[in-house]
Amino acid sequence: MNKVFDVIIVGGGPIGLACGVEAQKHGLDYLILEKGALTNSIYNYPVNMRFFSTSDRLEMAGIPFMSVENKPTRTEALEYYRRIFFHFKLNVNLYEGVEKLERSGDHFKITTSKGIYQTRKIVLATGFYDLPNLMNVPGEELPKVMHYYKEPWPFIGQKILVVGGANSAVDAALETWRKGAEVSMVLLGDEVDDNVKYWVRPDIMNRIKEGSIRAFTRSKVKEITEKEVTIITPEGDVTIANDFVLAMTGYKPNFALLDQLGVELSLDEKRQPCYDQANQESNVSGVYLAGVVCGGLNTREFFIENSIVHAESIMDDIVKKLG
């Protein structure tokens, strides 16, 4: 408690690391707090996931991002950020979750799972992959319901229901089907999302058209039981046999941390935090936002490639204000 950092960065993902690099370049006394592994969100991506962005657009701090193909894999990204971590000898505390944020006089006090810290400024780079959007239906708490998908092997020969029509849902449906699962999908619209990766979308559309993967369109889950799932469809309720539900329903930012500090949110459906786009400072003096957390519930507005610039803007402003 005696030491006061210039800035503490909450979140050790790509944008949090970029903020650490810039803090270091600016000569600031900083610390990055990450509740899981380094770039924990990317670690939790599906094992065979490939980025939509090209590797050169994900580069930071002048360190080349080399990948076998134009669009890097999850493993290549993990290796790249590992290199960033060691190259800059970043000050990161891993497996230390932030539990409470509060103002303490001219400083902020941060309580974590392992200690208490003081800092002059805070950067929230927490992303949105930690909290899934729940379906809020009976049976969602059953062990067979999963909001994260890693790989297809556990689902060989199983009856799978994939809920959602975005990239993660499509990847899960195709991978599990190709490994021998009996796959059905529940889609809110008439087909999978328009933003599904262009090299994957024809594949899933053809599998649905030929009947290899059954799609319930304009539908939603009503109830989940140990052996079945009931789906609300335009033709009425349909109950199907089921072993696992992969609820790829998207994710949302950790609004609790924003609320603790008094960061205001917009009143529309986006729930976008209030911040100055010139320097990323929120309505709370000394609290900065970086990365996809800036979009609130609109998680498709900010990505790694268009958020890396937040780091420099934030650290420039912090240096000015600290004098």
mmCIF file of C-alpha atoms in Angstrom:
data_model
loop_
_atom_site.group_PDB
_atom_site.id
_atom_site.type_symbol
_atom_site.label_atom_id
_atom_site.label_comp_id
_atom_site.label_asym_id
_atom_site.label_seq_id
_atom_site.Cartn_x
_atom_site.Cartn_y
_atom_site.Cartn_z
ATOM 1 C CA MET A 1 0.000 0.000 0.000
ATOM 2 C CA ASN A 2 2.968 2.352 0.381
ATOM 3 C CA LYS A 3 3.841 2.265 -3.314
ATOM 4 C CA VAL A 4 1.756 4.350 -5.717
ATOM 5 C CA PHE A 5 1.927 3.429 -9.408
ATOM 6 C CA ASP A 6 1.541 6.028 -12.119
ATOM 7 C CA VAL A 7 -0.931 3.754 -13.914
ATOM 8 C CA ILE A 8 -2.389 0.296 -13.455
ATOM 9 C CA ILE A 9 -3.795 -1.467 -16.506
ATOM 10 C CA VAL A 10 -6.611 -3.920 -15.863
ATOM 11 C CA GLY A 11 -6.510 -6.637 -18.507
ATOM 12 C CA GLY A 12 -3.569 -8.480 -20.031
ATOM 13 C CA GLY A 13 -4.941 -9.012 -23.516
ATOM 14 C CA PRO A 14 -3.404 -7.551 -26.687
ATOM 15 C CA ILE A 15 -4.632 -4.011 -25.923
ATOM 16 C CA GLY A 16 -3.558 -4.231 -22.290
ATOM 17 C CA LEU A 17 -0.090 -5.313 -23.428
ATOM 18 C CA ALA A 18 -0.002 -2.452 -25.948
ATOM 19 C CA CYS A 19 -0.822 -0.051 -23.099
ATOM 20 C CA GLY A 20 2.009 -1.555 -21.063
ATOM 21 C CA VAL A 21 4.465 -1.093 -23.914
ATOM 22 C CA GLU A 22 3.469 2.559 -24.304
ATOM 23 C CA ALA A 23 3.588 3.175 -20.536
ATOM 24 C CA GLN A 24 7.106 1.769 -20.522
ATOM 25 C CA LYS A 25 8.157 3.924 -23.471
ATOM 26 C CA HIS A 26 6.820 7.002 -21.668
ATOM 27 C CA GLY A 27 8.785 6.180 -18.531
ATOM 28 C CA LEU A 28 5.700 5.549 -16.403
ATOM 29 C CA ASP A 29 5.681 3.283 -13.363
ATOM 30 C CA TYR A 30 2.987 0.805 -14.416
ATOM 31 C CA LEU A 31 1.520 -2.605 -13.650
ATOM 32 C CA ILE A 32 -0.742 -4.862 -15.721
ATOM 33 C CA LEU A 33 -3.225 -7.047 -13.833
ATOM 34 C CA GLU A 34 -4.627 -10.099 -15.631
ATOM 35 C CA LYS A 35 -7.006 -12.542 -13.967
ATOM 36 C CA GLY A 36 -5.940 -15.480 -16.114
ATOM 37 C CA ALA A 37 -3.160 -16.487 -18.488
ATOM 38 C CA LEU A 38 -1.375 -13.991 -20.724
ATOM 39 C CA THR A 39 -3.887 -12.885 -23.386
ATOM 40 C CA ASN A 40 -6.419 -15.056 -21.577
ATOM 41 C CA SER A 41 -9.242 -14.368 -24.042
ATOM 42 C CA ILE A 42 -7.198 -15.603 -26.993
ATOM 43 C CA TYR A 43 -6.153 -18.648 -24.982
ATOM 44 C CA ASN A 44 -9.866 -19.442 -24.535
ATOM 45 C CA TYR A 45 -10.626 -19.143 -28.250
ATOM 46 C CA PRO A 46 -11.390 -22.401 -30.105
ATOM 47 C CA VAL A 47 -8.187 -24.354 -30.688
ATOM 48 C CA ASN A 48 -8.475 -24.212 -34.488
ATOM 49 C CA MET A 49 -9.670 -20.595 -34.695
ATOM 50 C CA ARG A 50 -8.211 -18.382 -37.397
ATOM 51 C CA PHE A 51 -8.345 -14.577 -37.150
ATOM 52 C CA PHE A 52 -10.357 -12.528 -39.615
ATOM 53 C CA SER A 53 -7.619 -9.865 -39.616
ATOM 54 C CA THR A 54 -4.289 -10.340 -41.351
ATOM 55 C CA SER A 55 -1.186 -10.663 -39.179
ATOM 56 C CA ASP A 56 0.311 -7.324 -40.265
ATOM 57 C CA ARG A 57 -2.770 -5.471 -38.981
ATOM 58 C CA LEU A 58 -2.347 -7.040 -35.531
ATOM 59 C CA GLU A 59 1.270 -5.936 -35.127
ATOM 60 C CA MET A 60 2.283 -3.604 -32.328
ATOM 61 C CA ALA A 61 5.378 -1.778 -31.094
ATOM 62 C CA GLY A 62 7.309 -2.437 -34.304
ATOM 63 C CA ILE A 63 7.521 -6.197 -33.647
ATOM 64 C CA PRO A 64 6.734 -8.194 -36.834
ATOM 65 C CA PHE A 65 3.901 -10.718 -36.583
ATOM 66 C CA MET A 66 4.936 -13.714 -38.676
ATOM 67 C CA SER A 67 2.322 -16.294 -39.656
ATOM 68 C CA VAL A 68 2.342 -19.176 -42.119
ATOM 69 C CA GLU A 69 -0.758 -17.884 -43.892
ATOM 70 C CA ASN A 70 -2.094 -14.363 -44.311
ATOM 71 C CA LYS A 71 -4.587 -14.779 -41.474
ATOM 72 C CA PRO A 72 -2.932 -16.058 -38.289
ATOM 73 C CA THR A 73 -4.151 -18.879 -36.091
ATOM 74 C CA ARG A 74 -4.847 -18.778 -32.370
ATOM 75 C CA THR A 75 -1.531 -20.535 -31.674
ATOM 76 C CA GLU A 76 0.422 -18.034 -33.784
ATOM 77 C CA ALA A 77 -1.244 -15.147 -31.936
ATOM 78 C CA LEU A 78 -0.423 -16.654 -28.547
ATOM 79 C CA GLU A 79 3.205 -17.005 -29.607
ATOM 80 C CA TYR A 80 3.326 -13.431 -30.916
ATOM 81 C CA TYR A 81 2.043 -11.922 -27.681
ATOM 82 C CA ARG A 82 4.367 -14.157 -25.688
ATOM 83 C CA ARG A 83 7.245 -12.607 -27.665
ATOM 84 C CA ILE A 84 5.917 -9.100 -26.929
ATOM 85 C CA PHE A 85 5.748 -9.962 -23.216
ATOM 86 C CA PHE A 86 9.347 -11.152 -23.027
ATOM 87 C CA HIS A 87 10.828 -8.667 -25.505
ATOM 88 C CA PHE A 88 9.667 -5.673 -23.463
ATOM 89 C CA LYS A 89 9.920 -7.454 -20.096
ATOM 90 C CA LEU A 90 6.437 -6.186 -19.306
ATOM 91 C CA ASN A 91 5.392 -5.848 -15.668
ATOM 92 C CA VAL A 92 2.395 -8.200 -15.616
ATOM 93 C CA ASN A 93 0.788 -10.010 -12.698
ATOM 94 C CA LEU A 94 -0.976 -13.079 -14.107
ATOM 95 C CA TYR A 95 -3.754 -15.038 -12.388
ATOM 96 C CA GLU A 96 -4.631 -12.027 -10.262
ATOM 97 C CA GLY A 97 -8.219 -10.952 -10.694
ATOM 98 C CA VAL A 98 -9.420 -7.453 -9.848
ATOM 99 C CA GLU A 99 -12.215 -7.542 -7.276
ATOM 100 C CA LYS A 100 -12.768 -3.901 -6.355
ATOM 101 C CA LEU A 101 -11.908 -0.479 -7.762
ATOM 102 C CA GLU A 102 -12.397 2.696 -5.744
ATOM 103 C CA ARG A 103 -11.109 6.229 -5.438
ATOM 104 C CA SER A 104 -8.945 6.906 -2.388
ATOM 105 C CA GLY A 105 -8.205 10.625 -2.114
ATOM 106 C CA ASP A 106 -6.132 11.703 -5.105
ATOM 107 C CA HIS A 107 -5.423 8.077 -6.001
ATOM 108 C CA PHE A 108 -7.290 4.889 -6.784
ATOM 109 C CA LYS A 109 -7.233 1.747 -4.668
ATOM 110 C CA ILE A 110 -7.388 -1.597 -6.436
ATOM 111 C CA THR A 111 -8.196 -4.731 -4.469
ATOM 112 C CA THR A 112 -7.322 -8.012 -6.197
ATOM 113 C CA SER A 113 -7.407 -11.693 -5.334
ATOM 114 C CA LYS A 114 -3.832 -11.359 -4.094
ATOM 115 C CA GLY A 115 -3.345 -7.853 -2.734
ATOM 116 C CA ILE A 116 -4.120 -4.146 -2.657
ATOM 117 C CA TYR A 117 -2.535 -1.514 -4.915
ATOM 118 C CA GLN A 118 -2.611 2.263 -5.262
ATOM 119 C CA THR A 119 -2.332 4.123 -8.538
ATOM 120 C CA ARG A 120 -2.731 7.632 -9.909
ATOM 121 C CA LYS A 121 -4.456 6.485 -13.099
ATOM 122 C CA ILE A 122 -6.370 3.397 -14.213
ATOM 123 C CA VAL A 123 -6.743 1.915 -17.691
ATOM 124 C CA LEU A 124 -9.572 -0.576 -18.175
ATOM 125 C CA ALA A 125 -8.668 -2.906 -21.043
ATOM 126 C CA THR A 126 -10.882 -5.757 -19.935
ATOM 127 C CA GLY A 127 -12.338 -6.788 -23.284
ATOM 128 C CA PHE A 128 -15.685 -8.589 -23.370
ATOM 129 C CA TYR A 129 -14.952 -12.325 -23.643
ATOM 130 C CA ASP A 130 -15.278 -13.132 -19.931
ATOM 131 C CA LEU A 131 -19.049 -12.784 -19.494
ATOM 132 C CA PRO A 132 -21.323 -14.724 -21.863
ATOM 133 C CA ASN A 133 -24.759 -13.481 -22.844
ATOM 134 C CA LEU A 134 -27.138 -15.882 -21.145
ATOM 135 C CA MET A 135 -30.250 -17.296 -22.817
ATOM 136 C CA ASN A 136 -32.137 -17.062 -19.499
ATOM 137 C CA VAL A 137 -34.077 -20.265 -20.064
ATOM 138 C CA PRO A 138 -34.820 -23.178 -17.708
ATOM 139 C CA GLY A 139 -31.995 -25.708 -17.715
ATOM 140 C CA GLU A 140 -29.249 -23.311 -18.816
ATOM 141 C CA GLU A 141 -27.374 -24.118 -15.599
ATOM 142 C CA LEU A 142 -27.023 -27.814 -16.535
ATOM 143 C CA PRO A 143 -23.437 -29.094 -16.997
ATOM 144 C CA LYS A 144 -24.169 -30.034 -20.602
ATOM 145 C CA VAL A 145 -24.699 -26.366 -21.524
ATOM 146 C CA MET A 146 -21.468 -24.624 -22.556
ATOM 147 C CA HIS A 147 -20.877 -20.975 -23.460
ATOM 148 C CA TYR A 148 -17.306 -21.587 -24.625
ATOM 149 C CA TYR A 149 -16.165 -24.000 -27.322
ATOM 150 C CA LYS A 150 -12.587 -25.250 -27.570
ATOM 151 C CA GLU A 151 -12.431 -28.292 -29.865
ATOM 152 C CA PRO A 152 -14.684 -30.967 -31.398
ATOM 153 C CA TRP A 153 -13.288 -34.162 -29.839
ATOM 154 C CA PRO A 154 -15.615 -34.395 -26.806
ATOM 155 C CA PHE A 155 -18.670 -34.356 -29.077
ATOM 156 C CA ILE A 156 -17.980 -37.353 -31.328
ATOM 157 C CA GLY A 157 -21.211 -39.302 -31.803
ATOM 158 C CA GLN A 158 -23.211 -36.829 -29.686
ATOM 159 C CA LYS A 159 -26.380 -34.888 -30.415
ATOM 160 C CA ILE A 160 -25.317 -31.220 -30.377
ATOM 161 C CA LEU A 161 -27.427 -28.084 -30.454
ATOM 162 C CA VAL A 162 -25.504 -24.943 -31.415
ATOM 163 C CA VAL A 163 -27.267 -21.712 -30.461
ATOM 164 C CA GLY A 164 -26.251 -18.662 -32.487
ATOM 165 C CA GLY A 165 -25.363 -17.729 -36.046
ATOM 166 C CA ALA A 166 -22.104 -15.769 -35.784
ATOM 167 C CA ASN A 167 -18.532 -16.944 -36.380
ATOM 168 C CA SER A 168 -18.084 -18.904 -33.159
ATOM 169 C CA ALA A 169 -21.370 -20.751 -33.641
ATOM 170 C CA VAL A 170 -20.613 -21.589 -37.260
ATOM 171 C CA ASP A 171 -17.106 -22.832 -36.425
ATOM 172 C CA ALA A 172 -18.472 -25.024 -33.634
ATOM 173 C CA ALA A 173 -21.229 -26.451 -35.823
ATOM 174 C CA LEU A 174 -18.933 -27.314 -38.735
ATOM 175 C CA GLU A 175 -16.110 -28.739 -36.625
ATOM 176 C CA THR A 176 -18.324 -30.962 -34.472
ATOM 177 C CA TRP A 177 -20.290 -32.161 -37.514
ATOM 178 C CA ARG A 178 -17.078 -33.104 -39.321
ATOM 179 C CA LYS A 179 -15.980 -35.178 -36.312
ATOM 180 C CA GLY A 180 -19.197 -37.161 -36.308
ATOM 181 C CA ALA A 181 -21.642 -35.211 -34.158
ATOM 182 C CA GLU A 182 -25.317 -34.919 -35.044
ATOM 183 C CA VAL A 183 -25.627 -31.138 -35.223
ATOM 184 C CA SER A 184 -28.629 -28.823 -35.102
ATOM 185 C CA MET A 185 -28.582 -25.032 -34.952
ATOM 186 C CA VAL A 186 -30.974 -22.432 -33.545
ATOM 187 C CA LEU A 187 -30.891 -19.153 -35.493
ATOM 188 C CA LEU A 188 -32.762 -15.958 -34.643
ATOM 189 C CA GLY A 189 -32.891 -14.921 -38.292
ATOM 190 C CA ASP A 190 -33.504 -16.653 -41.603
ATOM 191 C CA GLU A 191 -29.873 -17.764 -41.931
ATOM 192 C CA VAL A 192 -26.447 -17.365 -40.348
ATOM 193 C CA ASP A 193 -25.103 -13.841 -39.815
ATOM 194 C CA ASP A 194 -23.878 -11.810 -42.769
ATOM 195 C CA ASN A 195 -20.578 -11.134 -40.998
ATOM 196 C CA VAL A 196 -19.539 -14.803 -40.845
ATOM 197 C CA LYS A 197 -16.042 -15.199 -42.332
ATOM 198 C CA TYR A 198 -16.401 -15.127 -46.100
ATOM 199 C CA TRP A 199 -14.446 -18.348 -46.643
ATOM 200 C CA VAL A 200 -16.631 -20.218 -44.111
ATOM 201 C CA ARG A 201 -20.118 -18.889 -44.854
ATOM 202 C CA PRO A 202 -20.681 -20.886 -48.089
ATOM 203 C CA ASP A 203 -19.652 -24.054 -46.242
ATOM 204 C CA ILE A 204 -22.249 -23.712 -43.478
ATOM 205 C CA MET A 205 -24.943 -22.565 -45.912
ATOM 206 C CA ASN A 206 -24.389 -25.653 -48.062
ATOM 207 C CA ARG A 207 -24.391 -28.004 -45.062
ATOM 208 C CA ILE A 208 -27.722 -26.555 -43.954
ATOM 209 C CA LYS A 209 -29.168 -26.658 -47.475
ATOM 210 C CA GLU A 210 -28.279 -30.313 -47.969
ATOM 211 C CA GLY A 211 -29.641 -31.227 -44.533
ATOM 212 C CA SER A 212 -26.361 -32.361 -42.999
ATOM 213 C CA ILE A 213 -26.857 -29.726 -40.304
ATOM 214 C CA ARG A 214 -30.444 -29.030 -39.267
ATOM 215 C CA ALA A 215 -31.236 -25.344 -38.787
ATOM 216 C CA PHE A 216 -34.215 -23.967 -36.872
ATOM 217 C CA THR A 217 -34.581 -20.458 -38.297
ATOM 218 C CA ARG A 218 -36.396 -17.535 -36.658
ATOM 219 C CA SER A 219 -36.317 -19.626 -33.519
ATOM 220 C CA LYS A 220 -35.042 -19.628 -29.932
ATOM 221 C CA VAL A 221 -34.504 -22.095 -27.099
ATOM 222 C CA LYS A 222 -37.404 -22.486 -24.676
ATOM 223 C CA GLU A 223 -36.164 -25.118 -22.228
ATOM 224 C CA ILE A 224 -33.235 -27.488 -21.710
ATOM 225 C CA THR A 225 -33.485 -30.802 -19.867
ATOM 226 C CA GLU A 226 -31.020 -33.622 -19.249
ATOM 227 C CA LYS A 227 -31.874 -35.416 -22.490
ATOM 228 C CA GLU A 228 -33.840 -32.922 -24.599
ATOM 229 C CA VAL A 229 -34.158 -29.313 -25.746
ATOM 230 C CA THR A 230 -37.430 -27.565 -26.574
ATOM 231 C CA ILE A 231 -37.245 -24.909 -29.299
ATOM 232 C CA ILE A 232 -39.773 -22.193 -30.105
ATOM 233 C CA THR A 233 -40.187 -22.125 -33.907
ATOM 234 C CA PRO A 234 -42.594 -20.283 -36.235
ATOM 235 C CA GLU A 235 -44.475 -23.579 -36.624
ATOM 236 C CA GLY A 236 -44.743 -24.171 -32.879
ATOM 237 C CA ASP A 237 -42.614 -25.774 -30.170
ATOM 238 C CA VAL A 238 -40.276 -28.569 -31.234
ATOM 239 C CA THR A 239 -38.529 -30.920 -28.794
ATOM 240 C CA ILE A 240 -35.398 -32.752 -29.918
ATOM 241 C CA ALA A 241 -33.076 -35.274 -28.264
ATOM 242 C CA ASN A 242 -29.872 -33.642 -27.049
ATOM 243 C CA ASP A 243 -26.578 -34.442 -25.331
ATOM 244 C CA PHE A 244 -24.875 -31.018 -25.349
ATOM 245 C CA VAL A 245 -25.857 -27.397 -25.963
ATOM 246 C CA LEU A 246 -23.166 -25.048 -27.270
ATOM 247 C CA ALA A 247 -24.613 -21.610 -26.532
ATOM 248 C CA MET A 248 -22.525 -19.361 -28.781
ATOM 249 C CA THR A 249 -24.641 -16.345 -27.890
ATOM 250 C CA GLY A 250 -21.900 -13.752 -27.637
ATOM 251 C CA TYR A 251 -20.279 -11.982 -24.706
ATOM 252 C CA LYS A 252 -20.388 -8.629 -22.912
ATOM 253 C CA PRO A 253 -18.026 -6.297 -21.021
ATOM 254 C CA ASN A 254 -17.591 -6.432 -17.262
ATOM 255 C CA PHE A 255 -19.893 -3.536 -16.440
ATOM 256 C CA ALA A 256 -19.414 -4.136 -12.698
ATOM 257 C CA LEU A 257 -15.909 -2.635 -12.776
ATOM 258 C CA LEU A 258 -17.175 0.401 -14.680
ATOM 259 C CA ASP A 259 -19.997 0.845 -12.180
ATOM 260 C CA GLN A 260 -17.615 0.707 -9.212
ATOM 261 C CA LEU A 261 -15.753 3.717 -10.560
ATOM 262 C CA GLY A 262 -18.840 5.634 -11.660
ATOM 263 C CA VAL A 263 -18.262 5.400 -15.413
ATOM 264 C CA GLU A 264 -21.510 6.420 -17.084
ATOM 265 C CA LEU A 265 -23.134 4.274 -19.779
ATOM 266 C CA SER A 266 -25.322 5.408 -22.666
ATOM 267 C CA LEU A 267 -29.048 4.863 -22.217
ATOM 268 C CA ASP A 268 -29.570 3.132 -25.560
ATOM 269 C CA GLU A 269 -29.212 -0.566 -26.343
ATOM 270 C CA LYS A 270 -25.439 -0.237 -26.836
ATOM 271 C CA ARG A 271 -24.766 0.651 -23.170
ATOM 272 C CA GLN A 272 -21.593 2.359 -24.395
ATOM 273 C CA PRO A 273 -19.310 3.834 -21.713
ATOM 274 C CA CYS A 274 -18.811 7.594 -21.696
ATOM 275 C CA TYR A 275 -15.289 8.604 -22.775
ATOM 276 C CA ASP A 276 -13.374 11.260 -24.703
ATOM 277 C CA GLN A 277 -12.330 9.837 -28.074
ATOM 278 C CA ALA A 278 -9.332 12.188 -28.174
ATOM 279 C CA ASN A 279 -7.603 10.637 -25.167
ATOM 280 C CA GLN A 280 -9.834 7.694 -24.110
ATOM 281 C CA GLU A 281 -10.485 9.219 -20.670
ATOM 282 C CA SER A 282 -13.900 8.385 -19.264
ATOM 283 C CA ASN A 283 -16.246 10.777 -17.497
ATOM 284 C CA VAL A 284 -14.342 9.832 -14.318
ATOM 285 C CA SER A 285 -11.082 11.787 -14.189
ATOM 286 C CA GLY A 286 -8.092 9.475 -14.262
ATOM 287 C CA VAL A 287 -9.990 6.438 -15.563
ATOM 288 C CA TYR A 288 -9.228 5.486 -19.181
ATOM 289 C CA LEU A 289 -10.849 2.921 -21.474
ATOM 290 C CA ALA A 290 -9.000 0.907 -24.106
ATOM 291 C CA GLY A 291 -10.093 -1.681 -26.638
ATOM 292 C CA VAL A 292 -13.432 -3.358 -27.147
ATOM 293 C CA VAL A 293 -14.770 -2.283 -23.751
ATOM 294 C CA CYS A 294 -15.324 1.121 -25.400
ATOM 295 C CA GLY A 295 -18.137 -0.324 -27.504
ATOM 296 C CA GLY A 296 -20.283 -1.518 -24.613
ATOM 297 C CA LEU A 297 -22.711 -4.162 -25.848
ATOM 298 C CA ASN A 298 -21.800 -3.348 -29.449
ATOM 299 C CA THR A 299 -18.898 -5.813 -29.487
ATOM 300 C CA ARG A 300 -18.399 -5.551 -33.259
ATOM 301 C CA GLU A 301 -17.206 -1.956 -33.312
ATOM 302 C CA PHE A 302 -13.731 -2.326 -31.798
ATOM 303 C CA PHE A 303 -11.128 -4.966 -32.615
ATOM 304 C CA ILE A 304 -7.431 -5.438 -31.901
ATOM 305 C CA GLU A 305 -6.450 -3.788 -35.161
ATOM 306 C CA ASN A 306 -8.376 -0.557 -34.619
ATOM 307 C CA SER A 307 -7.823 -0.357 -30.836
ATOM 308 C CA ILE A 308 -4.030 -0.567 -30.605
ATOM 309 C CA VAL A 309 -3.903 3.207 -31.191
ATOM 310 C CA HIS A 310 -5.731 3.714 -27.891
ATOM 311 C CA ALA A 311 -2.552 2.842 -25.992
ATOM 312 C CA GLU A 312 -0.490 5.753 -27.298
ATOM 313 C CA SER A 313 -3.327 8.266 -26.907
ATOM 314 C CA ILE A 314 -3.851 7.213 -23.292
ATOM 315 C CA MET A 315 -0.211 7.291 -22.251
ATOM 316 C CA ASP A 316 0.396 10.638 -23.977
ATOM 317 C CA ASP A 317 -2.456 12.123 -21.981
ATOM 318 C CA ILE A 318 -1.357 10.545 -18.697
ATOM 319 C CA VAL A 319 2.158 11.935 -19.075
ATOM 320 C CA LYS A 320 0.748 15.421 -19.726
ATOM 321 C CA LYS A 321 -1.529 15.306 -16.709
ATOM 322 C CA LEU A 322 1.067 13.859 -14.339
ATOM 323 C CA GLY A 323 3.464 16.595 -15.384
#
